[in-house]
mmCIF file of C-alpha atoms in Angstrom:
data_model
loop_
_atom_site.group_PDB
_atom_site.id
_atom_site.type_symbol
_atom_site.label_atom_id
_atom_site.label_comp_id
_atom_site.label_asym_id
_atom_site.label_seq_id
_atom_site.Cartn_x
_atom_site.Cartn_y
_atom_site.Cartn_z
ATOM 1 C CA UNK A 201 -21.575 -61.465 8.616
ATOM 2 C CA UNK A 202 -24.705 -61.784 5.975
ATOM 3 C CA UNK A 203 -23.159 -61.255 2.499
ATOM 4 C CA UNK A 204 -24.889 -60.338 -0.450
ATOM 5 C CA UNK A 205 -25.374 -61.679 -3.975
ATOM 6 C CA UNK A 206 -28.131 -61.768 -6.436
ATOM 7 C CA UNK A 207 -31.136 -64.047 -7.016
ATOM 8 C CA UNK A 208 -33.149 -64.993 -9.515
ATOM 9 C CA UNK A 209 -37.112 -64.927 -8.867
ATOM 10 C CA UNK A 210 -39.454 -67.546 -9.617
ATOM 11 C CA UNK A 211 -40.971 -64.751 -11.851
ATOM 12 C CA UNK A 212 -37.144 -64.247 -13.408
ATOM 13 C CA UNK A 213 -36.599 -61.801 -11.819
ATOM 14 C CA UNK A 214 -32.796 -60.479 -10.741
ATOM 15 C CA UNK A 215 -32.997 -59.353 -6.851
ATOM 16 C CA UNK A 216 -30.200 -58.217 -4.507
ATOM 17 C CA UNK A 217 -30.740 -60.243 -1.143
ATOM 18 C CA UNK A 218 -28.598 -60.348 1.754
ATOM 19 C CA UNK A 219 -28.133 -64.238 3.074
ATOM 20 C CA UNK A 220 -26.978 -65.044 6.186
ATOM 21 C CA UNK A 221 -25.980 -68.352 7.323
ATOM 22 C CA UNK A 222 -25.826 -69.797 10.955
ATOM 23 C CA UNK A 223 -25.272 -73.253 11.649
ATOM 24 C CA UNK A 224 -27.402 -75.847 13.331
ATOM 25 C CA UNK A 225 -25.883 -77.692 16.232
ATOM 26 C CA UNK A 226 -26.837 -80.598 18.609
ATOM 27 C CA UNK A 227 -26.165 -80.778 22.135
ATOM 28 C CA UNK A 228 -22.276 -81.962 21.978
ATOM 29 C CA UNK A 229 -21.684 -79.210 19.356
ATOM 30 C CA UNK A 230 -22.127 -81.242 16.212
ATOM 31 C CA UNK A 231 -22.957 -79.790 13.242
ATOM 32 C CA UNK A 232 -26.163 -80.635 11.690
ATOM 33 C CA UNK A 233 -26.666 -78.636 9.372
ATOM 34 C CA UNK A 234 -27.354 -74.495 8.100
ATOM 35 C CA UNK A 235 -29.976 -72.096 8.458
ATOM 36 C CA UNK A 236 -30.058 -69.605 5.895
ATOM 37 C CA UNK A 237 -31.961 -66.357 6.354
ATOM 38 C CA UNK A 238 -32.120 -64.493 2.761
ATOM 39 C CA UNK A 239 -33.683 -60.981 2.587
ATOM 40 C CA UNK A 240 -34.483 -58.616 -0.376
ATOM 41 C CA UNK A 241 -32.208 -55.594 -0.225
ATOM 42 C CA UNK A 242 -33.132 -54.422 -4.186
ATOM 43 C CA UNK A 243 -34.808 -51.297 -2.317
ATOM 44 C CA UNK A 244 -31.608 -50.383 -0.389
ATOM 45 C CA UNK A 245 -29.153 -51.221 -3.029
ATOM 46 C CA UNK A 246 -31.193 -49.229 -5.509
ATOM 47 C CA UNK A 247 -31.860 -46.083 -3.357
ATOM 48 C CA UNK A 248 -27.540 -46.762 -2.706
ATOM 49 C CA UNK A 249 -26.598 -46.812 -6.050
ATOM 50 C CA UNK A 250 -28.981 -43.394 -6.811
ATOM 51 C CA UNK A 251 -27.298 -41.648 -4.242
ATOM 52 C CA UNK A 252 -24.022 -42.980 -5.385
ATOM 53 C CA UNK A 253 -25.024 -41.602 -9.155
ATOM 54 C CA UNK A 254 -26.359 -38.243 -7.163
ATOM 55 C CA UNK A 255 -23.284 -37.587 -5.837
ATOM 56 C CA UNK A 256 -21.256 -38.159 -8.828
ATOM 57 C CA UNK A 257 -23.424 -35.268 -10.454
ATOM 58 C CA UNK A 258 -23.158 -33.038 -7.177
ATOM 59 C CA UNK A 259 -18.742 -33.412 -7.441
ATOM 60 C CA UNK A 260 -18.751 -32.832 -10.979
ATOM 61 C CA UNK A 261 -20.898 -29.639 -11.012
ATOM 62 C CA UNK A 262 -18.387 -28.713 -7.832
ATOM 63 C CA UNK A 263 -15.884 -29.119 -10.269
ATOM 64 C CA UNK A 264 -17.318 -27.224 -12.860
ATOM 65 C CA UNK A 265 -18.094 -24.160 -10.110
ATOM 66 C CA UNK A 266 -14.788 -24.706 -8.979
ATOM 67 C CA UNK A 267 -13.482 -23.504 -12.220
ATOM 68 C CA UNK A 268 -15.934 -21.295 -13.022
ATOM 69 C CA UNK A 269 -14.884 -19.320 -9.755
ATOM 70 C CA UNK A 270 -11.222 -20.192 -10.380
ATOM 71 C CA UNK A 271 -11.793 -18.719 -14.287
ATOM 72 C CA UNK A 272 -14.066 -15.321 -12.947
ATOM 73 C CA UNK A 273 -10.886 -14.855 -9.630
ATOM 74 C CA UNK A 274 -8.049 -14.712 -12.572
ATOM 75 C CA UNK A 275 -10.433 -11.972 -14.194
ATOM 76 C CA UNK A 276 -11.002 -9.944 -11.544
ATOM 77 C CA UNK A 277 -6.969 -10.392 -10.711
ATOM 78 C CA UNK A 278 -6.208 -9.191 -14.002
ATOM 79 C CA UNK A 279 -9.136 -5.894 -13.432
ATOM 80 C CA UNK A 280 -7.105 -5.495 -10.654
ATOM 81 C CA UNK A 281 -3.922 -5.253 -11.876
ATOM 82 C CA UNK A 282 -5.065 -2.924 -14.627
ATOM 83 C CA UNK A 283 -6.909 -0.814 -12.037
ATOM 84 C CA UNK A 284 -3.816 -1.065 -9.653
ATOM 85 C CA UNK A 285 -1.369 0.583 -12.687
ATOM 86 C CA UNK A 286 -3.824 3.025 -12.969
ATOM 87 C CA UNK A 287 -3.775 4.174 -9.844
ATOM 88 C CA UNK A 288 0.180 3.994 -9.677
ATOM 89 C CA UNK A 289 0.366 6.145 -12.826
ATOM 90 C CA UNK A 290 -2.082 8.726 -11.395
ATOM 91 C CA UNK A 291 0.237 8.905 -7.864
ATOM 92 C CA UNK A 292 3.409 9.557 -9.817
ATOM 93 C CA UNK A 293 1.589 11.908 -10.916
ATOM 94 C CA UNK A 294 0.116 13.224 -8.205
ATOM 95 C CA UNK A 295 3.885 13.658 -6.885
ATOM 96 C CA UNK A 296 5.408 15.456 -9.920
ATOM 97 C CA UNK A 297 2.462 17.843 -9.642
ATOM 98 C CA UNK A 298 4.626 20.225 -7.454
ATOM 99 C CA UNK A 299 7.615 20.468 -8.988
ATOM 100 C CA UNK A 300 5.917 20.488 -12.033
ATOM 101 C CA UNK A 301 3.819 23.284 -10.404
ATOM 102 C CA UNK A 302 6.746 25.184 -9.063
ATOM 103 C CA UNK A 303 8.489 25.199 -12.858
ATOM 104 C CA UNK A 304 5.276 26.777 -14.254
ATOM 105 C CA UNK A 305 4.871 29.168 -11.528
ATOM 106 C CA UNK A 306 8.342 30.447 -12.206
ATOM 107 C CA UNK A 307 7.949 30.659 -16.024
ATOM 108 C CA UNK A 308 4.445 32.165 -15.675
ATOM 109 C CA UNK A 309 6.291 34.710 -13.337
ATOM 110 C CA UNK A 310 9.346 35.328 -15.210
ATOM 111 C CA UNK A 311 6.866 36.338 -18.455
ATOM 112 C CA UNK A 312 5.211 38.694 -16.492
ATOM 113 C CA UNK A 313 8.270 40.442 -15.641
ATOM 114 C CA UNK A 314 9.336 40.562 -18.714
ATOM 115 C CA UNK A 315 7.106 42.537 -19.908
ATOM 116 C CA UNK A 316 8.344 45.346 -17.629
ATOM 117 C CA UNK A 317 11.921 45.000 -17.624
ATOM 118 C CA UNK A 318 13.790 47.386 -19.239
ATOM 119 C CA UNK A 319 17.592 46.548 -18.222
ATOM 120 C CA UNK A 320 19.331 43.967 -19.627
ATOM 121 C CA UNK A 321 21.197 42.889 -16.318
ATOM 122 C CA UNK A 322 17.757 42.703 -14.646
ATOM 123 C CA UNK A 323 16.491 40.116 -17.680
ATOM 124 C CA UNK A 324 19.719 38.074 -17.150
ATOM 125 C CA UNK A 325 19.208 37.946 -13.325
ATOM 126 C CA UNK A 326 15.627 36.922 -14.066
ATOM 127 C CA UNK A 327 16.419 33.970 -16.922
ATOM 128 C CA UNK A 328 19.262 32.696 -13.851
ATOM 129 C CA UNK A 329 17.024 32.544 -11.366
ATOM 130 C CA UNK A 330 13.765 31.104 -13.299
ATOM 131 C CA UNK A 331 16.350 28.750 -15.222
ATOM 132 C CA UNK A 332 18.059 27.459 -11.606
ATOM 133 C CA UNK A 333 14.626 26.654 -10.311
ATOM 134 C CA UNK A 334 13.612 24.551 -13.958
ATOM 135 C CA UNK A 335 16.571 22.520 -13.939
ATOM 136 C CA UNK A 336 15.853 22.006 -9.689
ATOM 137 C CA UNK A 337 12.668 21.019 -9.858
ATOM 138 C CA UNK A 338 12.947 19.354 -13.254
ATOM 139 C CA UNK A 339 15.712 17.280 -11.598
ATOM 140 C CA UNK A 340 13.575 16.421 -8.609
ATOM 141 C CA UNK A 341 10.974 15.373 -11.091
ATOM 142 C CA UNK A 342 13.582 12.465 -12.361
ATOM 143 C CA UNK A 343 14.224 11.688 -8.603
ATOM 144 C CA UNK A 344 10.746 10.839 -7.500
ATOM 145 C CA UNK A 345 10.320 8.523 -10.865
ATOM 146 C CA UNK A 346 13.256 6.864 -9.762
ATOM 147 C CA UNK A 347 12.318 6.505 -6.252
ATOM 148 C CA UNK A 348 8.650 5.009 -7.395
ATOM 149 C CA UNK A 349 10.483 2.726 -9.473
ATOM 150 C CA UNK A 350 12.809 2.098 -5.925
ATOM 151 C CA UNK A 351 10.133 1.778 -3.911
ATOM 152 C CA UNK A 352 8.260 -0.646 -6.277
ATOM 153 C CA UNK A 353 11.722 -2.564 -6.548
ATOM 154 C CA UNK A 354 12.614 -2.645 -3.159
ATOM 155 C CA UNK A 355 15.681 -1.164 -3.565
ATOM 156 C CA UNK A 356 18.187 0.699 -1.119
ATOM 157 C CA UNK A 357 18.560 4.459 -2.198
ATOM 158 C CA UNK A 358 21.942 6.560 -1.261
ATOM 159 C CA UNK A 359 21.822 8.189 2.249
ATOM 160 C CA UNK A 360 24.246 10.493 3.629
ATOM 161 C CA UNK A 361 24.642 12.667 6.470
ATOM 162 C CA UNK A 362 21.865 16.165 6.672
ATOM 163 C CA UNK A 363 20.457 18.815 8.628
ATOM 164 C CA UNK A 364 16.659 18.025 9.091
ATOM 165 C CA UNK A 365 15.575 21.912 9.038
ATOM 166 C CA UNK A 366 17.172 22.172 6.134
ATOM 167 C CA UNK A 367 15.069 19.176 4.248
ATOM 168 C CA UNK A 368 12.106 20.849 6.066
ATOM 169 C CA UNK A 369 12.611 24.488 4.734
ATOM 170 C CA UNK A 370 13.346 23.035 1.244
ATOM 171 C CA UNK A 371 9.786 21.163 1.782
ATOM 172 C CA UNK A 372 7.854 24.372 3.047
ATOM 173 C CA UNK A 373 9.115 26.381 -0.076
ATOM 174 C CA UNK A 374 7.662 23.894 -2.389
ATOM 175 C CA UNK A 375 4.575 23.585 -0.667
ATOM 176 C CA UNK A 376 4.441 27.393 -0.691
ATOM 177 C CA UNK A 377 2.173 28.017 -3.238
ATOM 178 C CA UNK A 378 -0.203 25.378 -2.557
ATOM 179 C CA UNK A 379 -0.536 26.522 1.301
ATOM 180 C CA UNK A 380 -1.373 30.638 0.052
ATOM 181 C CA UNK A 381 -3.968 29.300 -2.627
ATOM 182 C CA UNK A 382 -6.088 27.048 0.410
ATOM 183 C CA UNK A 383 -5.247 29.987 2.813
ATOM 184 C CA UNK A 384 -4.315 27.475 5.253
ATOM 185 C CA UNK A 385 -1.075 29.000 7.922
ATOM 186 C CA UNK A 386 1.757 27.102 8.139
ATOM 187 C CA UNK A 387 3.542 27.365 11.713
ATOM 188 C CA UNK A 388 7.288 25.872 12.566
ATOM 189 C CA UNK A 389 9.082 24.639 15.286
ATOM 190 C CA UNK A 390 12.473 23.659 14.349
ATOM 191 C CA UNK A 391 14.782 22.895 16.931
ATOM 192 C CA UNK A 392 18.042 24.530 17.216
ATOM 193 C CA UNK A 393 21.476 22.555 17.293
ATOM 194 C CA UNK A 394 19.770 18.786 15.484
ATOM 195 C CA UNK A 395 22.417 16.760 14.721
ATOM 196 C CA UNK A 396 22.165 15.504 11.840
ATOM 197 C CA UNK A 397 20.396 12.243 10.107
ATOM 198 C CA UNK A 398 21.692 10.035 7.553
ATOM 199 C CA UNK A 399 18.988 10.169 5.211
ATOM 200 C CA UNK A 400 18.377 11.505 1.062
ATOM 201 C CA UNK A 401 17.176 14.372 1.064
ATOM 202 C CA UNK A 402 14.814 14.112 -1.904
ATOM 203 C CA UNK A 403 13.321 11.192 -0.398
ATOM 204 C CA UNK A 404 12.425 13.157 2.796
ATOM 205 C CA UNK A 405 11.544 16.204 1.216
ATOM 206 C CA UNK A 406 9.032 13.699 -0.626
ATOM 207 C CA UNK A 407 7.772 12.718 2.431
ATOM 208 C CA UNK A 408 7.078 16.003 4.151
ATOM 209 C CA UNK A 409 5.412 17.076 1.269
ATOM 210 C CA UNK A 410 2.908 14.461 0.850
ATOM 211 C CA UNK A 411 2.330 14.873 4.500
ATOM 212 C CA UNK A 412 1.796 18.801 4.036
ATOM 213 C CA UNK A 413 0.047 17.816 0.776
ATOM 214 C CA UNK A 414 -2.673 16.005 2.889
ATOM 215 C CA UNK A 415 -2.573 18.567 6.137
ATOM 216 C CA UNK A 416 -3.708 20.831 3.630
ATOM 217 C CA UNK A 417 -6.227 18.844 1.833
ATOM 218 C CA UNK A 418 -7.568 18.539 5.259
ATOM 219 C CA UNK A 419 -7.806 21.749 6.202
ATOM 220 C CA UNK A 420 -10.040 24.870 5.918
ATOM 221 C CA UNK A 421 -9.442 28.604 5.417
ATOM 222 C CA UNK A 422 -7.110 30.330 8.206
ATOM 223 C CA UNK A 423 -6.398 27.015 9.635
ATOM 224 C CA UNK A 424 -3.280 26.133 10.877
ATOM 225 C CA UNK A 425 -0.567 23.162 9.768
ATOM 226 C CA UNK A 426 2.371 22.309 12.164
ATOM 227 C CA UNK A 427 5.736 21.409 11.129
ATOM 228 C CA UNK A 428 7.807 20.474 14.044
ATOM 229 C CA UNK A 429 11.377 19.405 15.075
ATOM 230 C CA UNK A 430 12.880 17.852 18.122
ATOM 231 C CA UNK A 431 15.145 15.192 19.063
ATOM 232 C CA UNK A 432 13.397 12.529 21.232
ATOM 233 C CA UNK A 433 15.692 9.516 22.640
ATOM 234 C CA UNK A 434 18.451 9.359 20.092
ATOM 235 C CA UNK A 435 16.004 10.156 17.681
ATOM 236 C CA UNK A 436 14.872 13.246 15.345
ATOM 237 C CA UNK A 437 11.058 13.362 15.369
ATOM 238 C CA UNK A 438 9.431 15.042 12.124
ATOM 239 C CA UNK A 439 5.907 16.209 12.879
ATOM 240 C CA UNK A 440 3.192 17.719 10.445
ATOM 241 C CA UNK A 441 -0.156 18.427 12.820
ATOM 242 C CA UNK A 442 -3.166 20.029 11.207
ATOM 243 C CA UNK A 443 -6.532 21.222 12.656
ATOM 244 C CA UNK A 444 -8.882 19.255 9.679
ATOM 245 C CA UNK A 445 -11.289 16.599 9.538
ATOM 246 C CA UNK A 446 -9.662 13.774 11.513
ATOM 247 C CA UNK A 447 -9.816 10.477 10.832
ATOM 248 C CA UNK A 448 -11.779 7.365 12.242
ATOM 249 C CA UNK A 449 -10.037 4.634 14.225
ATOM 250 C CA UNK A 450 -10.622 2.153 11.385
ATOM 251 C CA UNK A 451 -8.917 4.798 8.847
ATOM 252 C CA UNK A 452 -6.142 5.598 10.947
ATOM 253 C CA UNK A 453 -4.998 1.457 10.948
ATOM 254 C CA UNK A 454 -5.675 1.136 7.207
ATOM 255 C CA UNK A 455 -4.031 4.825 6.272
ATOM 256 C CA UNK A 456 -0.754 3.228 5.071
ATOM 257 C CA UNK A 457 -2.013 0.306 3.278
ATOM 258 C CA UNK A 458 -1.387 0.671 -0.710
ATOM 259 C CA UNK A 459 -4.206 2.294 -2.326
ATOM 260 C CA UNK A 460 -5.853 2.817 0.519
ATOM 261 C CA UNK A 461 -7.861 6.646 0.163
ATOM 262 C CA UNK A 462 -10.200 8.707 2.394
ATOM 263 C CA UNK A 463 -10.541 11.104 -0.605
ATOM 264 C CA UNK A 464 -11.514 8.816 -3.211
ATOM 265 C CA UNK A 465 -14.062 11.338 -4.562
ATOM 266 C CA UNK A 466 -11.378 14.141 -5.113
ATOM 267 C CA UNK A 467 -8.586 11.937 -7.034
ATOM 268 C CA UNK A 468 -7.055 10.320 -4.161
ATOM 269 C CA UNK A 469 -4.658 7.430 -5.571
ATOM 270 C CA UNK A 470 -3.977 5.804 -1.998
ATOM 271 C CA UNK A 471 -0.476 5.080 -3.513
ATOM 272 C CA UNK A 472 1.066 8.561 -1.134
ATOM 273 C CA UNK A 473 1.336 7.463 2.468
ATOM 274 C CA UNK A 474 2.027 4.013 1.666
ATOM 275 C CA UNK A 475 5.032 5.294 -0.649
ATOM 276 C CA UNK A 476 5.857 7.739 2.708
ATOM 277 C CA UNK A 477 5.964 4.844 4.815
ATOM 278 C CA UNK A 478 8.206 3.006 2.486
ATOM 279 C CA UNK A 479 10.650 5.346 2.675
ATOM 280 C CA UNK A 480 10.571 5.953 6.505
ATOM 281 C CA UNK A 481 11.274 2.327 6.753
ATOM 282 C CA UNK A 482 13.980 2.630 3.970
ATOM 283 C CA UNK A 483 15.685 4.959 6.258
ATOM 284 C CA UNK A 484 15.252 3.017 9.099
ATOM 285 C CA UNK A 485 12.583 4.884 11.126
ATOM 286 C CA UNK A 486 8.692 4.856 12.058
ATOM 287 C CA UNK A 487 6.088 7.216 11.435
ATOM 288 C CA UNK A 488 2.981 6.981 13.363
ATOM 289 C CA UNK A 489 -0.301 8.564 13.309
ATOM 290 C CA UNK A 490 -2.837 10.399 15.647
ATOM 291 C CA UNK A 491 -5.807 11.389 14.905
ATOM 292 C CA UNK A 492 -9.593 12.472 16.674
ATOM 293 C CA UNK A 493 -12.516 12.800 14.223
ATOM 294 C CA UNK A 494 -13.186 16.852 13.458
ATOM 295 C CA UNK A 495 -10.338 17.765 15.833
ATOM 296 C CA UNK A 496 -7.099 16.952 13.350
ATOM 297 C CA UNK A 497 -4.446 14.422 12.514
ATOM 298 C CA UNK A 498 -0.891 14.468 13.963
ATOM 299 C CA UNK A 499 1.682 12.705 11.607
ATOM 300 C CA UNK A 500 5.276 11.527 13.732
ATOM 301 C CA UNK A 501 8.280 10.590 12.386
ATOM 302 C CA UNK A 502 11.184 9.407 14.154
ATOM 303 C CA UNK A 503 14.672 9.136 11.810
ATOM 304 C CA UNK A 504 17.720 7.839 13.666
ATOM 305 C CA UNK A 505 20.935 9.782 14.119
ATOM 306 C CA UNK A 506 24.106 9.911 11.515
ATOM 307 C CA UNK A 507 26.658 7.295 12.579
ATOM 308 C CA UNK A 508 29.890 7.973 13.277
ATOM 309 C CA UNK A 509 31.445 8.756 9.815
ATOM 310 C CA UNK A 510 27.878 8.578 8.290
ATOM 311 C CA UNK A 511 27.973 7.973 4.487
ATOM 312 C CA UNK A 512 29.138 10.538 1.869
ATOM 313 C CA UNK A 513 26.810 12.921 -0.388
ATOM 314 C CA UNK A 514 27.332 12.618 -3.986
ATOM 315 C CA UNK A 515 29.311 15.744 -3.995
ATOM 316 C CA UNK A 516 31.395 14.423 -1.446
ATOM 317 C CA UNK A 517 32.300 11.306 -3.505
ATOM 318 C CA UNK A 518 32.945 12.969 -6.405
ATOM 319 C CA UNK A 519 35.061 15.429 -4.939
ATOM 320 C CA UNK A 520 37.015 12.303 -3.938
ATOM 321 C CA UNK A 521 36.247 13.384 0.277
ATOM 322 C CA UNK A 522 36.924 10.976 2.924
ATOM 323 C CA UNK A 523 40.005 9.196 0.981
ATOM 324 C CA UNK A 524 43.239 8.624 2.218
#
């Protein structure tokens, strides 16, 4: 193997040569000596050691990109994050919007009756009634903060044995006003004799709502929204069909991703379905989607059966039921 080393020129010169040596033998394989074959390699060792300096320079300006990008990814993280609480702030409250609504509905009502009430049973009847559906709806208002802050958590809400068409009547009431001011029909099929599901009832009214909410949104005049019950294989299936826009295959796999919006231009948060989905899976069922551009969207929910025993309401517990 040549090796190399350095020379010095007649001229003084310090050159990079490579030597080789190979010896010099006689017929029996005596040595008689070396042959030495030097040659100047100052080119190559030169153009070796400025590619050697070149890509020095190239890693460390890699390094210094590398943080650069590293420095401008933690920025947009933290744009992110700020844009991401922004958007959770305006769904919660997107979703106290209708009880909210409902409460000033029944204020702005009960002032216009009272300026034509004359009795003062009638007044007292009225203040009942408009002060029963504050303290609901104000209540309801506390429930889907805490089920946000649930949902966001992870945690496992309280579930107890219900009648579906029950939830969904409670739903279509407080969708009411909403579904008059678009002009939009609401049609039901509830199916008689459900047995019940172990679900919470807030949580599912939640639900149905957002998915009314959006059937609407959808919608034109004088078109009509489904709400449909049935039981399907052990299962209760919840189903809100509408005759709107429709949605594009793409949309329909990305619909429950978080902040995810096809209304973007109108204040959509992208935080609803993907909070509807949560709970469906909190509750330990699916929901599904179907929809055909310009033809309409078909939400389904399946929600198993109560066990045997199923859990206990609230009232139930405190009422000390199912002791022995």
């Amino acid at each position: 193997e040549p090796i190399e080393t350095k020379r010095l020129t007649k001229s003084g010169e310090m050159i990079d040569i490579s030597l080789g040596l190979s010896p010099i033998l006689d017929g029996r394989g005596n040595l008689l000596g070396v042959a030495s074959i030097s040659r100047d390699v100052s080119k190559r060792i030169a153009v070796e050691e400025q590619l050697a300096r070149y890509r020095e320079h190239l890693e460390k300006l890699v390094e210094e990109r590398t943080a650069e990008l590293n420095r401008s990814q933690e920025q947009l993280r933290r744009s992110e994050r700020m844009a991401s609480i922004g958007a959770l702030a305006a769904g919660i409250a997107h979703e106290i919007n209708n009880p909210v609504g409902a409460m000033l509905l029944a204020a702005q009502n009960a002032q216009e009756r009272s300026r034509t009430l004359t009795e003062v049973e009638e007044a007292r009847q009225l203040l009942e009634r408009v002060a029963e559906k504050v303290i609901t709806n104000a209540k309801r208002c506390g429930q889907i903060v805490k089920g946000v802050l649930q949902f966001a958590r992870q945690e496992v809400t309280e579930k107890w044995p219900n009648d579906v068409n029950t939830v969904v009547r409670g739903s279509l009431q407080l969708v009411g006003e909403s579904v008059r001011k678009r002009g939009t029909i609401i049609e039901t099929d509830l199916a008689d004799g459900l047995p019940t599901a172990t679900l919470n009832p807030i949580e599912i009214e939640q639900v149905l709502i957002n998915l009314i909410d959006n059937a609407i949104n959808a919608s034109g005049e004088g078109q009509r929204i489904g709400v449909r019950t049935r039981l399907v294989a052990e299962m209760i299936e919840l189903s809100v069909a509408d005759e709107g826009a429709g949605m594009t295959a793409e949309e329909q796999q990305r619909i429950f991703d978080p902040f995810f919006t096809t209304r973007i231009q109108k204040g959509g948060t992208g935080l609803g379905l993907s909070i509807v989905h949560g709970i469906v899976e909190g509750h330990g069922g699916s929901i599904t989607v179907e929809s055909h551009l310009h033809q309409g969207t078909v939400f389904r929910i399946l929600l198993p059966l109560a066990g045997d025993g199923g859990g206990l309401s609230p009232a139930e517990k405190l009422n000390g039921a199912g002791e022995e």
